[in-house]
CSV table of C-alpha atoms in Angstrom, one decimal:
chain,number,residue,atom,x,y,z
A,272,MET,CA,0.0,0.0,0.0
A,273,SER,CA,2.8,2.4,0.8
A,274,ASP,CA,4.5,1.7,-2.5
A,275,THR,CA,1.4,2.4,-4.4
A,276,THR,CA,0.9,5.7,-2.4
A,277,ASN,CA,4.5,6.7,-3.2
A,278,LEU,CA,4.0,6.1,-6.9
A,279,ILE,CA,0.8,8.1,-6.9
A,280,VAL,CA,2.6,11.0,-5.1
A,281,LYS,CA,5.5,10.9,-7.5
A,282,ASP,CA,3.2,10.9,-10.6
A,283,GLN,CA,1.4,14.0,-9.4
A,284,PRO,CA,2.6,17.3,-10.9
A,285,THR,CA,4.9,19.4,-8.7
A,286,THR,CA,3.3,22.7,-9.8
A,287,ALA,CA,0.1,24.0,-8.5
A,288,PRO,CA,-2.9,24.0,-10.7
A,289,ALA,CA,-3.6,27.2,-12.7
A,290,THR,CA,-5.9,29.6,-11.0
A,291,THR,CA,-7.7,32.7,-12.2
A,292,VAL,CA,-5.2,34.9,-10.4
A,293,GLY,CA,-2.3,33.0,-11.9
A,294,LEU,CA,-3.7,33.2,-15.4
A,295,ALA,CA,-4.4,37.0,-14.9
A,296,THR,CA,-0.8,37.5,-13.6
A,297,ALA,CA,0.7,35.6,-16.6
A,298,THR,CA,-1.4,37.6,-19.0
A,299,MET,CA,-0.3,40.9,-17.4
A,300,LYS,CA,3.3,39.8,-17.7
A,301,ARG,CA,2.9,39.0,-21.4
A,302,ARG,CA,1.3,42.4,-21.9
A,303,ARG,CA,4.1,44.1,-20.2
A,304,ARG,CA,6.6,42.3,-22.5
A,305,ILE,CA,4.5,43.4,-25.5
A,306,LEU,CA,4.2,47.0,-24.4
A,307,PRO,CA,7.3,49.2,-24.7
A,308,SER,CA,9.0,50.4,-21.5
A,309,THR,CA,9.4,54.0,-20.8
A,310,SER,CA,11.1,55.5,-23.8
A,311,PRO,CA,13.9,58.0,-23.3
A,312,LYS,CA,12.8,59.8,-26.4
A,313,PHE,CA,9.3,60.2,-25.0
A,314,MET,CA,10.5,61.5,-21.7
A,315,THR,CA,13.0,63.9,-23.2
A,316,GLY,CA,10.5,65.3,-25.7
A,317,SER,CA,7.8,65.6,-23.0
A,318,ILE,CA,10.1,67.6,-20.7
A,319,ILE,CA,11.1,70.0,-23.5
A,320,VAL,CA,7.5,70.6,-24.7
A,321,LEU,CA,6.2,70.9,-21.1
A,322,ALA,CA,8.9,73.5,-20.3
A,323,ILE,CA,8.0,75.6,-23.4
A,324,VAL,CA,4.3,75.4,-22.6
A,325,LEU,CA,4.9,76.5,-19.0
A,326,PHE,CA,7.2,79.3,-20.3
A,327,ALA,CA,4.4,80.5,-22.6
A,328,ILE,CA,1.9,80.5,-19.7
A,329,LEU,CA,3.9,81.9,-16.8
A,330,ALA,CA,6.5,84.2,-18.4
A,331,PRO,CA,4.1,86.9,-19.7
A,332,ILE,CA,2.9,87.4,-16.1
A,333,PHE,CA,6.3,88.5,-15.0
A,334,SER,CA,7.3,90.4,-18.1
A,335,GLN,CA,6.5,93.9,-19.3
A,336,ASN,CA,4.3,95.0,-22.2
A,337,PRO,CA,6.0,93.4,-25.3
A,338,ARG,CA,5.0,96.4,-27.4
A,339,SER,CA,6.3,99.0,-25.1
A,340,THR,CA,8.9,101.3,-26.7
A,341,GLY,CA,10.0,103.1,-23.5
A,342,ASN,CA,13.3,101.2,-23.2
A,343,GLU,CA,16.6,102.1,-24.7
A,344,ALA,CA,17.0,100.5,-28.2
A,345,LEU,CA,19.3,97.6,-29.0
A,346,GLN,CA,20.5,97.0,-25.5
A,347,PRO,CA,22.4,93.7,-24.9
A,348,PRO,CA,21.1,91.2,-22.3
A,349,SER,CA,21.4,92.6,-18.8
A,350,ALA,CA,19.8,92.4,-15.4
A,351,ALA,CA,17.2,95.0,-16.5
A,352,HIS,CA,16.4,93.2,-19.8
A,353,TRP,CA,17.3,89.5,-19.6
A,354,LEU,CA,17.3,89.1,-23.4
A,355,GLY,CA,18.1,92.7,-24.4
A,356,THR,CA,15.9,95.0,-26.4
A,357,THR,CA,15.0,95.5,-30.1
A,358,LYS,CA,15.5,98.4,-32.5
A,359,LEU,CA,12.3,100.0,-31.2
A,360,GLY,CA,13.1,99.4,-27.5
A,361,ASN,CA,10.8,96.3,-27.1
A,362,ASP,CA,11.9,94.0,-24.3
A,363,MET,CA,13.0,90.7,-26.0
A,364,PHE,CA,12.0,88.5,-23.1
A,365,ALA,CA,8.5,89.8,-23.1
A,366,GLN,CA,8.3,89.4,-26.9
A,367,LEU,CA,9.6,85.8,-26.7
A,368,ALA,CA,7.0,84.9,-24.1
A,369,ILE,CA,4.1,86.4,-26.0
A,370,GLY,CA,5.5,84.9,-29.2
A,371,ALA,CA,5.5,81.5,-27.6
A,372,GLN,CA,1.8,81.8,-27.0
A,373,GLY,CA,1.1,82.8,-30.6
A,374,SER,CA,3.2,80.1,-32.1
A,375,LEU,CA,1.7,77.4,-29.9
A,376,LEU,CA,-1.8,78.6,-30.7
A,377,VAL,CA,-1.1,78.5,-34.4
A,378,GLY,CA,0.3,75.0,-34.2
A,379,VAL,CA,-2.5,73.5,-32.0
A,380,VAL,CA,-5.3,75.1,-34.0
A,381,ALA,CA,-3.8,74.2,-37.4
A,382,GLY,CA,-3.1,70.7,-36.2
A,383,GLY,CA,-6.6,70.3,-34.9
A,384,ILE,CA,-8.1,71.5,-38.3
A,385,ALA,CA,-5.8,69.1,-40.2
A,386,ILE,CA,-6.6,66.1,-38.1
A,387,VAL,CA,-10.4,66.7,-38.3
A,388,LEU,CA,-10.1,66.9,-42.1
A,389,SER,CA,-7.9,63.8,-42.1
A,390,LEU,CA,-10.6,61.9,-40.1
A,391,ILE,CA,-13.3,63.0,-42.6
A,392,PHE,CA,-11.4,62.2,-45.8
A,393,GLY,CA,-9.4,59.3,-44.4
A,394,VAL,CA,-11.4,57.3,-41.9
A,395,LEU,CA,-14.8,57.8,-43.6
A,396,ALA,CA,-13.4,57.0,-47.0
A,397,GLY,CA,-11.7,53.8,-45.8
A,398,TYR,CA,-14.7,52.6,-43.9
A,399,LEU,CA,-17.5,53.4,-46.4
A,400,GLY,CA,-15.8,52.1,-49.6
A,401,GLY,CA,-17.3,52.1,-53.0
A,402,TRP,CA,-17.9,55.3,-55.0
A,403,ARG,CA,-17.9,57.4,-51.8
A,404,GLU,CA,-14.3,56.2,-51.1
A,405,ASP,CA,-13.3,57.0,-54.7
A,406,GLY,CA,-14.7,60.5,-54.4
A,407,LEU,CA,-13.0,61.3,-51.1
A,408,ALA,CA,-9.8,59.7,-52.2
A,409,LEU,CA,-9.8,61.8,-55.4
A,410,LEU,CA,-10.0,65.0,-53.3
A,411,THR,CA,-7.2,63.7,-51.1
A,412,ASN,CA,-5.0,62.9,-54.0
A,413,VAL,CA,-5.5,66.4,-55.5
A,414,MET,CA,-4.5,68.0,-52.2
A,415,ILE,CA,-1.4,65.8,-52.0
A,416,VAL,CA,-0.3,66.9,-55.5
A,417,ILE,CA,-0.7,70.6,-54.7
A,418,PRO,CA,2.3,71.9,-52.7
A,419,GLY,CA,1.0,73.1,-49.4
A,420,LEU,CA,3.5,75.9,-48.5
A,421,PRO,CA,3.4,77.7,-51.9
A,422,LEU,CA,-0.4,77.5,-51.8
A,423,THR,CA,-0.4,79.0,-48.3
A,424,MET,CA,1.9,81.8,-49.5
A,425,VAL,CA,-0.4,82.6,-52.4
A,426,ILE,CA,-3.5,82.7,-50.1
A,427,ALA,CA,-1.7,84.8,-47.5
A,428,SER,CA,-0.5,87.3,-50.1
A,429,PHE,CA,-4.0,88.2,-51.1
A,430,VAL,CA,-5.1,89.1,-47.5
A,431,GLU,CA,-3.8,92.4,-46.1
A,432,GLN,CA,-4.9,92.0,-42.5
A,433,ARG,CA,-3.8,88.5,-41.3
A,434,SER,CA,-4.5,87.3,-37.8
A,435,TRP,CA,-3.0,84.2,-36.3
A,436,GLN,CA,-6.4,82.5,-36.6
A,437,LEU,CA,-6.4,83.1,-40.4
A,438,VAL,CA,-2.9,81.8,-40.7
A,439,ALA,CA,-3.7,78.7,-38.6
A,440,PHE,CA,-6.8,78.0,-40.7
A,441,VAL,CA,-4.8,78.3,-44.0
A,442,LEU,CA,-2.1,76.0,-42.7
A,443,GLY,CA,-4.6,73.5,-41.4
A,444,ILE,CA,-6.6,73.2,-44.7
A,445,THR,CA,-3.4,72.7,-46.7
A,446,SER,CA,-1.7,70.0,-44.5
A,447,TRP,CA,-4.3,67.3,-44.0
A,448,ALA,CA,-3.9,65.2,-47.2
A,449,GLY,CA,-0.9,63.1,-46.2
A,450,ALA,CA,-2.4,62.0,-42.9
A,451,ALA,CA,-5.8,61.3,-44.6
A,452,TYR,CA,-4.1,58.9,-47.1
A,453,VAL,CA,-2.4,57.0,-44.3
A,454,LEU,CA,-5.6,56.8,-42.2
A,455,ARG,CA,-7.6,55.6,-45.2
A,456,LEU,CA,-5.3,52.7,-45.8
A,457,GLN,CA,-5.3,51.7,-42.1
A,458,THR,CA,-9.1,52.0,-41.9
A,459,ARG,CA,-9.5,49.8,-45.0
A,460,SER,CA,-7.4,47.1,-43.2
A,461,LEU,CA,-9.5,47.4,-40.0
A,462,ARG,CA,-12.9,47.3,-41.7
A,463,THR,CA,-12.2,43.6,-42.7
A,464,ARG,CA,-11.6,42.4,-39.2
A,465,ASP,CA,-14.0,39.9,-37.6
A,466,TYR,CA,-15.1,42.2,-34.7
A,467,VAL,CA,-16.1,44.9,-37.2
A,468,TYR,CA,-18.1,42.4,-39.2
A,469,ALA,CA,-19.7,41.2,-35.9
A,470,SER,CA,-20.8,44.7,-35.1
A,471,LYS,CA,-22.3,45.2,-38.5
A,472,VAL,CA,-24.2,41.9,-38.2
A,473,ALA,CA,-25.5,42.9,-34.8
A,474,GLY,CA,-27.1,46.0,-36.4
A,475,GLU,CA,-24.8,48.6,-35.1
A,476,ARG,CA,-24.8,52.0,-36.8
A,477,SER,CA,-21.8,53.0,-38.9
A,478,PHE,CA,-21.0,55.9,-36.6
A,479,ARG,CA,-20.8,53.7,-33.6
A,480,VAL,CA,-18.8,51.1,-35.4
A,481,ILE,CA,-16.2,53.7,-36.4
A,482,LEU,CA,-16.2,55.3,-33.0
A,483,VAL,CA,-16.1,52.2,-30.8
A,484,GLU,CA,-14.4,49.5,-33.0
A,485,ILE,CA,-12.1,51.4,-35.4
A,486,MET,CA,-11.1,54.6,-33.7
A,487,PRO,CA,-9.4,53.1,-30.6
A,488,ASN,CA,-7.1,51.2,-33.0
A,489,LEU,CA,-6.2,54.4,-34.7
A,490,LEU,CA,-5.4,56.5,-31.6
A,491,PRO,CA,-1.6,56.0,-31.7
A,492,LEU,CA,-1.5,56.8,-35.4
A,493,LEU,CA,-3.8,59.8,-34.9
A,494,THR,CA,-1.6,61.2,-32.1
A,495,ALA,CA,1.5,60.9,-34.3
A,496,GLN,CA,-0.3,62.6,-37.2
A,497,PHE,CA,-1.5,65.4,-34.9
A,498,LEU,CA,2.0,66.0,-33.6
A,499,PHE,CA,3.4,66.1,-37.1
A,500,ALA,CA,0.7,68.6,-38.1
A,501,ILE,CA,1.7,70.9,-35.2
A,502,ILE,CA,5.3,70.8,-36.2
A,503,PHE,CA,4.4,71.6,-39.8
A,504,ALA,CA,2.2,74.5,-38.7
A,505,ILE,CA,4.8,76.0,-36.4
A,506,LEU,CA,7.6,75.8,-38.9
A,507,GLY,CA,5.2,76.9,-41.7
A,508,GLU,CA,4.1,80.0,-39.7
A,509,ALA,CA,7.7,80.8,-39.0
A,510,GLY,CA,8.6,80.6,-42.6
A,511,LEU,CA,5.6,82.7,-43.7
A,512,SER,CA,6.3,85.3,-41.1
A,513,TYR,CA,10.0,85.5,-42.0
A,514,LEU,CA,8.9,86.3,-45.6
A,515,GLY,CA,6.4,88.9,-44.4
A,516,LEU,CA,3.3,86.8,-45.0
A,517,GLY,CA,2.5,85.8,-41.4
A,518,PRO,CA,0.3,87.4,-38.8
A,519,ASN,CA,0.6,91.2,-38.9
A,520,SER,CA,-1.6,91.8,-35.8
A,521,SER,CA,0.0,89.2,-33.5
A,522,ILE,CA,3.4,88.4,-32.1
A,523,THR,CA,4.9,85.0,-32.8
A,524,TRP,CA,8.4,83.7,-33.0
A,525,GLY,CA,8.2,84.0,-36.8
A,526,THR,CA,7.2,87.7,-36.6
A,527,ILE,CA,10.1,88.3,-34.2
A,528,LEU,CA,12.5,86.8,-36.8
A,529,ASN,CA,10.9,89.0,-39.5
A,530,ASP,CA,11.4,92.1,-37.4
A,531,ALA,CA,15.0,91.1,-36.7
A,532,GLN,CA,15.6,90.6,-40.5
A,533,SER,CA,14.0,94.0,-41.4
A,534,GLY,CA,15.9,95.7,-38.6
A,535,GLN,CA,19.2,94.4,-39.8
A,536,ALA,CA,20.0,92.6,-36.6
A,537,ILE,CA,22.8,90.6,-38.0
A,538,GLY,CA,24.6,93.7,-39.4
A,539,ARG,CA,24.1,95.5,-36.1
A,540,GLY,CA,25.5,92.5,-34.1
A,541,ALA,CA,22.2,92.2,-32.2
A,542,TRP,CA,22.3,88.4,-31.9
A,543,TRP,CA,19.9,88.5,-28.9
A,544,TRP,CA,17.2,89.6,-31.3
A,545,PHE,CA,17.1,86.5,-33.6
A,546,VAL,CA,18.9,83.7,-31.7
A,547,PRO,CA,16.4,83.2,-28.9
A,548,PRO,CA,13.3,82.7,-31.1
A,549,GLY,CA,15.3,80.5,-33.4
A,550,ILE,CA,16.4,78.3,-30.5
A,551,MET,CA,12.8,78.1,-29.2
A,552,ILE,CA,11.5,77.0,-32.6
A,553,ALA,CA,14.2,74.4,-32.9
A,554,MET,CA,13.7,73.1,-29.3
A,555,LEU,CA,9.9,72.8,-29.7
A,556,GLY,CA,10.3,71.0,-33.1
A,557,ALA,CA,12.8,68.6,-31.6
A,558,GLY,CA,10.6,67.9,-28.5
A,559,LEU,CA,7.6,67.2,-30.7
A,560,ALA,CA,9.7,65.1,-33.0
A,561,LEU,CA,11.0,63.0,-30.2
A,562,ILE,CA,7.5,62.3,-28.9
A,563,ASN,CA,6.5,61.4,-32.4
A,564,PHE,CA,9.4,59.0,-32.8
A,565,ALA,CA,8.4,57.3,-29.5
A,566,ILE,CA,4.8,56.9,-30.7
A,567,ASP,CA,6.1,55.4,-34.0
A,568,GLU,CA,7.9,52.8,-31.9
A,569,VAL,CA,4.6,51.9,-30.3
A,570,ILE,CA,2.8,51.6,-33.6
A,571,ASN,CA,5.6,49.7,-35.3
A,572,PRO,CA,7.2,47.0,-33.1
A,573,LYS,CA,10.0,46.6,-35.6
A,574,LEU,CA,11.3,50.1,-34.8
A,575,ARG,CA,11.1,49.3,-31.0
A,576,ASN,CA,13.0,46.0,-31.4
A,577,ALA,CA,15.6,47.3,-33.9
A,578,PRO,CA,18.2,48.6,-31.3
A,579,GLU,CA,18.0,45.2,-29.5
A,580,ALA,CA,18.4,43.3,-32.7
A,581,ALA,CA,21.3,45.4,-33.8
A,582,ARG,CA,23.0,44.8,-30.4
A,583,ARG,CA,22.5,41.0,-30.8
A,584,VAL,CA,24.0,41.1,-34.3
A,585,ARG,CA,27.0,43.0,-33.1
A,586,LYS,CA,27.4,40.6,-30.1
A,587,ALA,CA,27.2,37.6,-32.3
A,588,ALA,CA,29.7,39.0,-34.8
A,589,LYS,CA,32.1,39.8,-32.0
A,590,THR,CA,31.7,36.4,-30.5
A,591,LYS,CA,32.3,34.7,-33.8
A,592,GLY,CA,35.4,36.8,-34.4
A,593,VAL,CA,36.8,35.9,-31.0
A,594,THR,CA,36.0,32.1,-31.6
A,595,ALA,CA,37.7,32.2,-35.0
């Protein structure tokens, strides 16, 4: 009897049976391995963008009127004027702070307009299919062929009084086509999934199917496209303003650069007039680009795993060389 008992005990598995908690824990571990860890690109980009946003919100509170001409002209940075003054005696720190608000507003509004148009011409076209997709795709292809920035310059040159809202609107309606094309292709792939077919068979309306079944899968892509639209709008506004086609009733980083160019800041050696706005534009573009790269790694696992694969290849090559 004892031998039979020992055999039975030995034949029993040593591991405990799987429980609900154990299965849930294993599932969470697998998800953690699938999801990327905290990306240094995302952290760095977020810190840069957050710092610029806080500067745009808080700095105008502690600075003087950016249009005040009561200061001495072309003064270098000092304790009284941290970033010096312009040709007209404007305080550069105050102009840089107000210009941050203007540039950020142009970027966010233009990016919002571009992403809404991308949803209309991209997601709707990809989901509906048929002649409706062909019509929306035709308009998208026409806008892709037309160069955006030259078209923006032509539109802005016909308007004498240009506010930042008008510039943001023009930049938004000329920068949505590329994102719409990408979203249309992705939506066409998603509309053939089983869960989308199940929703249609259950009698769900098209609006709810798009909102509940398709849109959550497009969120990372939408975020990346929105950030790209903001970068394009800020750089586009800076380029238009430098050429004298930007807002003429608002202060942005681009209008500061235009004033520095017309005031011959380089010839006068007034580096503090054009270097700070240029650095701010470059830093904001770099921060948004880093966040965009981090989101791309979430969308495309091959980009996330590429550094690790490259390290393995180098290690294998090094090991093979040592063995040989």
